Each structure stands twice: as C-alpha cells, then as structure tokens.
Amino acid sequence: MFHIKTMNKIAAVGLERLPADTYAVGDDTANEDGILVRSAKLHDYAFPDTLWAIARAGAGVNNIPVDKCSEAGIVVFNTPGANANAVKELVICAMLLASRDVIGGAEWVKAQANTDGVEVADVVEKGKSAFVGPELYRKTLGVVGLGAIGALVANIALSLGMEVYGYDPYLSVDAALRLDRHIKVVKELDALYANSDYITLHLPYMESTKDTVNAAAIAKMKDGVRLINLARGGLVNDADLIAALESGKVACYATDFPNNKLVAAPHVVALPHLGASTPESEDNCAVMAANELRDFLENGNIKNSVNFPNVIMERSGVQRLCVIHRNVPAVIASITTQLGDDGVNVENMTNKSKGEYAYTMVDVGSPVGEKIIEHIRRVPGVIRMRVI
C-alpha cells in the first residue's frame, strides 16, 4: 500500500488515478511515500524518511525546497503544459485590459449609476473617451519564453493579426516545432525589446531570471510599451517598473502577482493569480501529477522531474532496482559488478544524468538478496535505492 499525502485540495479526477486498493490518500496521511501539492509551502515541512516523491499540480515549484529534495533523493515532479491553455487565454485577456481601460470604464459606469440624478445612458457617450486604447491588430507582441504557454500565446497572437517576436535561449526541438513559421525567433532580447508594442513573460523564476525586466531592460523597450507578466512576480523589478509607469515609458503593466506597492501604482492591472484558475486546468494538472507519481512509485519511471532526469524503461525481468545517485564515475560499474559477482543477470538497464545527479534503473532476472542491496546502497555516490 502506497501512502499519499495531499497538501491542498486536489481535483477528484486526479485522485481517481490512484486506485483505492493500492493507495491510501488524504491530508492526514503520515509516513507518506508521496505528496500531491498545489500551492502549499513545503520549505519548513519535515519530510519523513519514507518520502520518495513530490508531485506539484502546476508548473512552478517555488513552494518546494528542490535542492533539499535532491540531496535526500526525493524526486520532484511538475506538470508542464497542463495549465497552458488557461494561461494563454488569460494572457489575451490581459493584453486587452492593458490596451483599453475596460476595468476603469466598467467601474466608472457603476459610479454613474449610483449618482443621484444621473441617467447612465445619457452620460456614457460623453465619458467613454477617458477609457479608449489601441487595438491589438497589426501591433507587435514579444514573447519571452517559448515553452508550452509561450508557444500557444505566440501562435494565437498571429491569429489576432499581430506580428510576433519570440525569444528563448533554451528552445527545444519540440517547442520549435510547435511554433508557427511566421514567428520571428530572435537570439537577443534587445531585438525583441526594440520591436515590441506588447511584451509577455513566460519564464521560470530562478536566480538567473530574477529581475529580467529592470531599468536597463525597460530603457531598450519602445516608449509606451505594455507589459504582461502572468509567469512569476520576481521576473520584474517592481521599483524600476513603477518608475517607468510614472514616467510613461511603460503604458500599462498587467500582472497576476500583485503586491501593495504595485496595486498603488498608476496604470497597473492587478489580477489575483488567476492564470491557471479554471476547472479544466485544475483537472489537467491533478491528472498529470497523479499519473507521474503513480508511474514512479509503481515502475520507477521519471517523467517531468525538475531535479532528476527523465528516465523511462519498459518492465522486464523479475525485479527492478532504482538507484538515485550523484553524477560521478564508477557508480554504474560498481552496481553491475556487484550484481555479476552474485550471479544476478541484468535483463535491461538505463541511466541518465541531470546536472550533478543521475538515475539508474536495472531490471534483473532473479530476485536480489538484501546483502546485494546493502552493498549497492554503500557504493560511493549512491544517495538512495529501492527495489520494485
């Protein structure tokens, strides 16, 4: 029986992927083998020795201590692309809200209706000029980050009649194939900044992307640029942005990550982190997270991990050894030598690395004794091992 702790409300359609006869799932589960989480912060959570994996029902993992997990041999999964359509649609909405003051206009109309002696139908024609703004058609959109979400945004912007520039220094082959051939992919952010009337950010938040949009970056942008950030708040330097809003360099900033300073600043459209807040997105994320967790616990397969390599292998043999180890020489040789010395035949084997960590799966033709398991666990560089 696998024990799974839920740290947030996980969509039922996802939990249904974990059969009740082999999984005990709940928010009160102890000594858990796996965790399903959305936004709960785990940095101060005491991980039990039984924990093998954390599956985040979403893309960002800022709420999970990934480095700590890596050192403990805990695989951290996320669900890239599961919420992509929901975020894509909100990006289009945010661009429209950043162009035409729809929110301000709607609030003004309500204010007129609550004013004694005012007939709304009579005043709207005179007052609407305060809320006008440009169309998206024939404007240029710069998409920073061309992953699952960025690619969808770039493609749909073409359908709106926009010219689209894209930038992604880590553009994968799969991501490139998803892009329409009319998107201008540039190698330097400066080219995107100089040509874009609208800029939308779709980057992960890490030390290298912190304050991607700062005073120096803003200075390279068009006057009156409109900036959309539904990715992560830390990608934008708030102080530099507010100064640009006050000067008019940036015409509007639409963000899903408000704070007290931003809400008080002029020309800010602040949304309450609505990017993935659709029933469809929550279902997609829950299903993907549960499937990843189940495949790892039952088969040892890793897909969509942020801290260990993707390693998937069809089952063969009678047992599978799953070894999490450092990416250093001689670990694999030590494992196979130990198995050979004890007369255990290797039916199939795979190994991949990611940075300083690696993962090896070995399918063997006969049951492995506890003595062999302990020998492998003591191999220098091995962090953790289990037998399925």
Short mmCIF file of C-alpha atoms in Angstrom, two decimals:
data_model
loop_
_atom_site.label_atom_id
_atom_site.label_comp_id
_atom_site.label_asym_id
_atom_site.label_seq_id
_atom_site.Cartn_x
_atom_site.Cartn_y
_atom_site.Cartn_z
CA MET A 1 0.00 0.00 0.00
CA PHE A 2 1.34 3.42 -1.01
CA HIS A 3 0.55 6.36 1.26
CA ILE A 4 -0.03 9.72 -0.45
CA LYS A 5 -0.39 12.98 1.46
CA THR A 6 -2.43 15.77 -0.16
CA MET A 7 -1.24 19.22 0.89
CA ASN A 8 -4.02 21.07 -0.94
CA LYS A 9 -7.38 20.22 -2.43
CA ILE A 10 -6.55 18.08 -5.46
CA ALA A 11 -9.19 17.64 -8.17
CA ALA A 12 -11.10 14.39 -7.77
CA VAL A 13 -10.40 13.35 -11.35
CA GLY A 14 -6.72 13.25 -10.42
CA LEU A 15 -7.17 11.33 -7.19
CA GLU A 16 -9.20 8.75 -9.11
CA ARG A 17 -5.96 7.81 -10.91
CA LEU A 18 -4.72 6.33 -7.63
CA PRO A 19 -6.62 3.05 -7.03
CA ALA A 20 -8.03 2.71 -3.53
CA ASP A 21 -6.82 -0.89 -3.23
CA THR A 22 -3.16 0.17 -3.51
CA TYR A 23 -3.17 3.84 -2.43
CA ALA A 24 -4.17 5.45 0.85
CA VAL A 25 -4.71 9.14 0.05
CA GLY A 26 -5.55 12.02 2.39
CA ASP A 27 -4.41 15.21 4.04
CA ASP A 28 -3.88 13.40 7.35
CA THR A 29 -1.62 10.68 5.92
CA ALA A 30 1.61 10.10 7.85
CA ASN A 31 4.87 8.43 6.80
CA GLU A 32 3.90 9.15 3.23
CA ASP A 33 5.55 7.68 0.13
CA GLY A 34 4.42 10.62 -1.99
CA ILE A 35 2.97 14.11 -1.73
CA LEU A 36 0.47 15.80 -4.05
CA VAL A 37 0.63 19.58 -3.70
CA ARG A 38 -0.52 22.74 -5.40
CA SER A 39 0.43 25.95 -3.57
CA ALA A 40 1.21 24.78 -0.02
CA LYS A 41 4.69 25.85 1.09
CA LEU A 42 6.92 22.89 1.92
CA HIS A 43 10.16 24.67 2.81
CA ASP A 44 9.60 24.13 6.53
CA TYR A 45 7.92 20.76 6.21
CA ALA A 46 9.75 17.85 7.86
CA PHE A 47 9.98 15.20 5.16
CA PRO A 48 9.66 11.65 6.54
CA ASP A 49 12.28 9.06 5.62
CA THR A 50 9.57 7.19 3.70
CA LEU A 51 9.04 10.03 1.20
CA TRP A 52 10.14 9.26 -2.35
CA ALA A 53 8.40 11.85 -4.49
CA ILE A 54 6.52 15.15 -4.55
CA ALA A 55 4.20 15.92 -7.45
CA ARG A 56 3.29 19.57 -7.92
CA ALA A 57 -0.04 20.08 -9.72
CA GLY A 58 1.27 23.07 -11.66
CA ALA A 59 4.41 24.28 -13.38
CA GLY A 60 6.23 26.39 -10.80
CA VAL A 61 7.99 24.74 -7.85
CA ASN A 62 8.95 27.80 -5.79
CA ASN A 63 6.98 26.36 -2.87
CA ILE A 64 9.15 23.23 -2.78
CA PRO A 65 12.75 23.06 -1.46
CA VAL A 66 14.09 21.37 -4.58
CA ASP A 67 17.77 21.38 -3.51
CA LYS A 68 16.89 19.79 -0.19
CA CYS A 69 14.82 17.17 -2.00
CA SER A 70 17.65 16.35 -4.41
CA GLU A 71 20.09 15.72 -1.59
CA ALA A 72 17.55 13.46 0.11
CA GLY A 73 16.81 11.51 -3.08
CA ILE A 74 13.26 12.84 -3.33
CA VAL A 75 12.05 13.26 -6.91
CA VAL A 76 10.10 16.47 -7.55
CA PHE A 77 7.62 16.43 -10.43
CA ASN A 78 5.69 19.28 -12.03
CA THR A 79 3.04 19.37 -14.75
CA PRO A 80 4.33 21.50 -17.65
CA GLY A 81 1.70 22.35 -20.21
CA ALA A 82 -1.27 21.12 -18.17
CA ASN A 83 -2.42 24.68 -17.50
CA ALA A 84 -1.08 26.17 -20.74
CA ASN A 85 -4.41 26.85 -22.40
CA ALA A 86 -5.84 28.54 -19.31
CA VAL A 87 -2.85 30.87 -19.04
CA LYS A 88 -2.86 31.52 -22.79
CA GLU A 89 -6.45 32.73 -22.64
CA LEU A 90 -5.72 34.99 -19.68
CA VAL A 91 -2.72 36.47 -21.49
CA ILE A 92 -5.01 37.53 -24.34
CA CYS A 93 -7.42 38.99 -21.78
CA ALA A 94 -4.54 40.81 -20.04
CA MET A 95 -3.33 42.33 -23.32
CA LEU A 96 -6.83 43.67 -23.98
CA LEU A 97 -7.12 45.02 -20.44
CA ALA A 98 -3.71 46.66 -20.81
CA SER A 99 -4.82 48.31 -24.06
CA ARG A 100 -8.31 49.54 -23.32
CA ASP A 101 -9.27 50.57 -19.82
CA VAL A 102 -12.17 48.14 -19.62
CA ILE A 103 -11.93 47.79 -15.83
CA GLY A 104 -11.81 51.55 -15.27
CA GLY A 105 -14.68 52.09 -17.70
CA ALA A 106 -16.88 49.49 -16.02
CA GLU A 107 -16.17 50.98 -12.59
CA TRP A 108 -16.98 54.48 -13.90
CA VAL A 109 -20.33 53.29 -15.30
CA LYS A 110 -21.25 51.78 -11.93
CA ALA A 111 -20.29 55.03 -10.22
CA GLN A 112 -22.60 56.98 -12.55
CA ALA A 113 -25.47 54.61 -11.81
CA ASN A 114 -25.01 55.24 -8.09
CA THR A 115 -25.05 59.03 -8.51
CA ASP A 116 -28.36 60.75 -7.85
CA GLY A 117 -29.93 62.40 -10.86
CA VAL A 118 -27.62 60.78 -13.41
CA GLU A 119 -29.05 58.78 -16.29
CA VAL A 120 -26.34 56.32 -17.30
CA ALA A 121 -27.46 56.07 -20.92
CA ASP A 122 -27.08 59.85 -21.27
CA VAL A 123 -23.56 60.18 -19.82
CA VAL A 124 -21.70 57.19 -21.23
CA GLU A 125 -21.24 58.65 -24.70
CA LYS A 126 -19.59 61.74 -23.27
CA GLY A 127 -17.47 59.90 -20.73
CA LYS A 128 -16.18 56.98 -22.77
CA SER A 129 -13.26 58.93 -24.27
CA ALA A 130 -11.38 58.60 -20.97
CA PHE A 131 -11.10 54.84 -21.44
CA VAL A 132 -10.05 54.42 -25.07
CA GLY A 133 -6.98 52.45 -26.09
CA PRO A 134 -5.28 50.84 -29.10
CA GLU A 135 -6.25 47.64 -30.88
CA LEU A 136 -4.02 44.56 -30.88
CA TYR A 137 -4.38 44.19 -34.63
CA ARG A 138 -1.15 44.97 -36.53
CA LYS A 139 0.76 45.58 -33.30
CA THR A 140 3.88 43.62 -32.37
CA LEU A 141 3.99 41.16 -29.49
CA GLY A 142 7.23 39.98 -27.92
CA VAL A 143 7.03 36.59 -26.20
CA VAL A 144 9.86 35.96 -23.75
CA GLY A 145 10.00 32.20 -23.20
CA LEU A 146 8.64 29.81 -25.83
CA GLY A 147 7.71 26.81 -23.75
CA ALA A 148 4.26 25.24 -23.57
CA ILE A 149 2.50 28.51 -22.69
CA GLY A 150 4.66 30.92 -24.66
CA ALA A 151 4.26 28.89 -27.86
CA LEU A 152 0.46 28.91 -27.55
CA VAL A 153 0.45 32.66 -26.90
CA ALA A 154 2.72 33.34 -29.86
CA ASN A 155 0.61 31.26 -32.23
CA ILE A 156 -2.73 32.72 -31.21
CA ALA A 157 -1.35 36.26 -31.42
CA LEU A 158 -0.72 35.64 -35.11
CA SER A 159 -4.39 34.76 -35.47
CA LEU A 160 -5.24 38.14 -33.94
CA GLY A 161 -3.31 39.83 -36.73
CA MET A 162 -0.25 40.66 -34.64
CA GLU A 163 3.38 40.43 -35.64
CA VAL A 164 5.19 38.18 -33.17
CA TYR A 165 8.77 38.07 -31.94
CA GLY A 166 9.91 35.22 -29.72
CA TYR A 167 12.96 34.68 -27.54
CA ASP A 168 14.09 31.55 -25.73
CA PRO A 169 17.77 30.67 -25.26
CA TYR A 170 16.79 27.09 -24.34
CA LEU A 171 14.33 26.48 -27.16
CA SER A 172 13.90 22.72 -27.55
CA VAL A 173 13.24 20.93 -30.81
CA ASP A 174 9.73 20.00 -29.67
CA ALA A 175 8.98 23.59 -28.71
CA ALA A 176 10.33 24.89 -32.00
CA LEU A 177 8.09 22.51 -33.93
CA ARG A 178 5.05 23.90 -32.10
CA LEU A 179 5.76 27.43 -33.34
CA ASP A 180 4.15 28.87 -36.45
CA ARG A 181 6.77 29.58 -39.12
CA HIS A 182 5.73 33.26 -39.22
CA ILE A 183 7.01 33.89 -35.68
CA LYS A 184 10.32 35.74 -35.71
CA VAL A 185 12.55 33.92 -33.22
CA VAL A 186 15.42 36.22 -32.19
CA LYS A 187 18.68 35.33 -30.46
CA GLU A 188 18.91 38.51 -28.38
CA LEU A 189 16.34 40.02 -26.03
CA ASP A 190 17.34 43.50 -27.19
CA ALA A 191 15.85 42.81 -30.65
CA LEU A 192 12.57 41.75 -29.06
CA TYR A 193 12.52 44.79 -26.74
CA ALA A 194 13.18 47.24 -29.57
CA ASN A 195 10.36 45.96 -31.78
CA SER A 196 7.54 45.06 -29.39
CA ASP A 197 4.45 47.10 -28.55
CA TYR A 198 3.47 44.39 -26.06
CA ILE A 199 5.76 42.06 -24.13
CA THR A 200 4.60 38.96 -22.29
CA LEU A 201 6.84 36.95 -19.95
CA HIS A 202 6.79 33.15 -19.81
CA LEU A 203 9.94 32.25 -17.88
CA PRO A 204 10.55 30.11 -14.80
CA TYR A 205 11.68 32.07 -11.77
CA MET A 206 15.24 31.33 -10.69
CA GLU A 207 18.34 33.30 -9.79
CA SER A 208 19.28 33.78 -13.45
CA THR A 209 15.84 35.17 -14.38
CA LYS A 210 15.27 37.33 -11.31
CA ASP A 211 14.62 40.96 -12.34
CA THR A 212 14.74 40.10 -16.04
CA VAL A 213 12.75 43.28 -16.55
CA ASN A 214 14.69 46.06 -14.83
CA ALA A 215 15.60 49.67 -15.59
CA ALA A 216 18.23 48.67 -18.16
CA ALA A 217 15.82 46.34 -19.98
CA ILE A 218 13.00 48.88 -19.91
CA ALA A 219 15.27 51.53 -21.43
CA LYS A 220 15.64 49.30 -24.51
CA MET A 221 11.87 48.98 -24.98
CA LYS A 222 9.58 51.15 -27.06
CA ASP A 223 8.05 54.18 -25.41
CA GLY A 224 4.54 53.27 -24.28
CA VAL A 225 5.18 49.53 -24.23
CA ARG A 226 2.59 47.38 -22.48
CA LEU A 227 3.97 44.60 -20.28
CA ILE A 228 2.20 41.36 -19.30
CA ASN A 229 3.50 39.12 -16.52
CA LEU A 230 1.46 36.03 -15.67
CA ALA A 231 4.57 33.92 -15.01
CA ARG A 232 6.23 34.97 -11.74
CA GLY A 233 6.35 38.26 -9.87
CA GLY A 234 10.11 38.17 -9.29
CA LEU A 235 10.81 38.36 -13.02
CA VAL A 236 10.13 42.11 -12.83
CA ASN A 237 11.90 44.63 -10.60
CA ASP A 238 8.97 46.44 -9.01
CA ALA A 239 10.78 49.69 -8.20
CA ASP A 240 12.13 50.04 -11.74
CA LEU A 241 8.76 49.21 -13.24
CA ILE A 242 6.87 51.72 -11.09
CA ALA A 243 9.30 54.44 -12.11
CA ALA A 244 8.69 53.55 -15.76
CA LEU A 245 4.93 53.63 -15.27
CA GLU A 246 5.13 57.03 -13.62
CA SER A 247 7.26 58.42 -16.44
CA GLY A 248 5.03 56.93 -19.15
CA LYS A 249 7.81 54.75 -20.60
CA VAL A 250 5.60 51.77 -19.78
CA ALA A 251 1.96 52.49 -20.62
CA CYS A 252 0.50 49.63 -18.60
CA TYR A 253 1.54 46.62 -16.57
CA ALA A 254 -0.82 43.65 -16.24
CA THR A 255 0.29 41.16 -13.62
CA ASP A 256 -1.03 38.07 -11.88
CA PHE A 257 1.26 38.74 -8.90
CA PRO A 258 0.09 41.91 -7.14
CA ASN A 259 1.55 43.43 -4.01
CA ASN A 260 0.82 46.59 -2.05
CA LYS A 261 3.28 48.75 -3.99
CA LEU A 262 2.09 47.62 -7.40
CA VAL A 263 -1.60 48.00 -6.61
CA ALA A 264 -1.00 51.62 -5.57
CA ALA A 265 0.99 52.43 -8.73
CA PRO A 266 -0.60 54.05 -11.79
CA HIS A 267 -1.61 52.03 -14.86
CA VAL A 268 -1.38 48.63 -13.19
CA VAL A 269 -3.93 45.89 -13.92
CA ALA A 270 -3.58 43.58 -10.93
CA LEU A 271 -5.16 40.14 -11.09
CA PRO A 272 -5.43 37.68 -8.14
CA HIS A 273 -3.24 34.92 -9.60
CA LEU A 274 -5.92 33.68 -11.98
CA GLY A 275 -3.59 32.18 -14.61
CA ALA A 276 -4.40 28.53 -14.01
CA SER A 277 -7.67 29.07 -12.16
CA THR A 278 -10.04 27.15 -14.40
CA PRO A 279 -11.74 23.84 -13.67
CA GLU A 280 -10.18 22.38 -16.79
CA SER A 281 -6.67 23.42 -15.78
CA GLU A 282 -7.03 22.11 -12.24
CA ASP A 283 -8.26 18.78 -13.60
CA ASN A 284 -5.43 18.54 -16.14
CA CYS A 285 -2.77 19.33 -13.51
CA ALA A 286 -4.21 16.87 -11.00
CA VAL A 287 -4.38 14.04 -13.53
CA MET A 288 -0.83 14.63 -14.80
CA ALA A 289 0.61 14.90 -11.28
CA ALA A 290 -1.13 11.72 -10.12
CA ASN A 291 -0.01 9.79 -13.20
CA GLU A 292 3.61 10.90 -12.73
CA LEU A 293 3.58 9.94 -9.08
CA ARG A 294 1.97 6.56 -9.73
CA ASP A 295 4.33 5.61 -12.58
CA PHE A 296 7.32 6.46 -10.42
CA LEU A 297 6.15 4.61 -7.31
CA GLU A 298 5.00 1.52 -9.21
CA ASN A 299 7.55 1.37 -12.04
CA GLY A 300 10.40 3.70 -11.12
CA ASN A 301 9.85 5.81 -14.26
CA ILE A 302 10.61 9.51 -14.06
CA LYS A 303 8.87 11.98 -16.35
CA ASN A 304 8.70 15.76 -15.88
CA SER A 305 11.01 15.94 -12.89
CA VAL A 306 12.65 19.27 -12.12
CA ASN A 307 15.57 17.79 -10.21
CA PHE A 308 16.28 14.40 -11.78
CA PRO A 309 16.50 13.27 -15.42
CA ASN A 310 13.61 11.82 -17.38
CA VAL A 311 14.16 8.05 -17.39
CA ILE A 312 11.51 5.68 -18.73
CA MET A 313 12.00 1.97 -19.39
CA GLU A 314 9.62 -0.89 -20.16
CA ARG A 315 9.47 -3.50 -17.42
CA SER A 316 11.36 -6.77 -17.84
CA GLY A 317 12.89 -9.35 -15.51
CA VAL A 318 11.53 -10.15 -12.06
CA GLN A 319 12.73 -7.10 -10.11
CA ARG A 320 13.72 -3.53 -10.84
CA LEU A 321 16.48 -1.71 -8.97
CA CYS A 322 16.05 2.06 -8.89
CA VAL A 323 19.18 3.94 -7.86
CA ILE A 324 19.38 7.68 -7.30
CA HIS A 325 23.00 8.76 -7.25
CA ARG A 326 25.43 11.53 -7.95
CA ASN A 327 26.65 12.02 -11.49
CA VAL A 328 30.16 10.72 -10.78
CA PRO A 329 32.32 7.98 -12.33
CA ALA A 330 32.23 4.30 -11.33
CA VAL A 331 28.74 4.17 -9.79
CA ILE A 332 27.21 2.18 -12.64
CA ALA A 333 30.23 -0.11 -12.90
CA SER A 334 30.05 -0.79 -9.17
CA ILE A 335 26.36 -1.72 -9.42
CA THR A 336 26.78 -4.11 -12.35
CA THR A 337 29.93 -5.65 -10.87
CA GLN A 338 28.13 -6.35 -7.62
CA LEU A 339 25.24 -7.98 -9.47
CA GLY A 340 27.60 -10.04 -11.63
CA ASP A 341 29.64 -11.24 -8.67
CA ASP A 342 26.44 -12.55 -7.10
CA GLY A 343 25.27 -14.28 -10.26
CA VAL A 344 22.40 -11.91 -10.97
CA ASN A 345 21.71 -11.40 -14.68
CA VAL A 346 20.91 -7.90 -15.93
CA GLU A 347 17.88 -8.14 -18.24
CA ASN A 348 17.72 -4.44 -19.08
CA MET A 349 19.30 -1.24 -17.87
CA THR A 350 19.15 2.52 -18.42
CA ASN A 351 20.92 5.54 -16.95
CA LYS A 352 20.64 9.28 -17.43
CA SER A 353 22.04 12.32 -15.66
CA LYS A 354 20.85 15.85 -14.98
CA GLY A 355 23.46 18.22 -13.66
CA GLU A 356 25.14 16.74 -10.61
CA TYR A 357 22.54 13.98 -10.17
CA ALA A 358 21.82 10.75 -12.06
CA TYR A 359 19.29 7.94 -12.05
CA THR A 360 19.82 4.30 -12.97
CA MET A 361 17.23 1.55 -13.41
CA VAL A 362 18.27 -2.09 -13.67
CA ASP A 363 15.88 -4.96 -14.41
CA VAL A 364 17.26 -8.25 -13.13
CA GLY A 365 16.41 -11.85 -14.00
CA SER A 366 16.31 -13.19 -10.44
CA PRO A 367 15.42 -11.79 -7.02
CA VAL A 368 18.14 -9.71 -5.40
CA GLY A 369 19.08 -10.52 -1.83
CA GLU A 370 19.31 -7.97 0.97
CA LYS A 371 23.08 -8.36 1.07
CA ILE A 372 23.42 -7.15 -2.54
CA ILE A 373 21.02 -4.28 -1.88
CA GLU A 374 23.07 -3.12 1.09
CA HIS A 375 26.29 -3.34 -0.92
CA ILE A 376 24.81 -1.14 -3.66
CA ARG A 377 23.50 1.35 -1.11
CA ARG A 378 27.04 1.70 0.24
CA VAL A 379 28.56 2.41 -3.18
CA PRO A 380 30.19 5.89 -3.05
CA GLY A 381 27.89 8.36 -4.77
CA VAL A 382 24.67 6.43 -4.22
CA ILE A 383 22.10 8.64 -2.50
CA ARG A 384 19.17 6.25 -2.31
CA MET A 385 17.94 2.97 -3.70
CA ARG A 386 14.76 0.90 -3.78
CA VAL A 387 13.66 -2.40 -5.28
CA ILE A 388 10.37 -2.79 -7.13
#
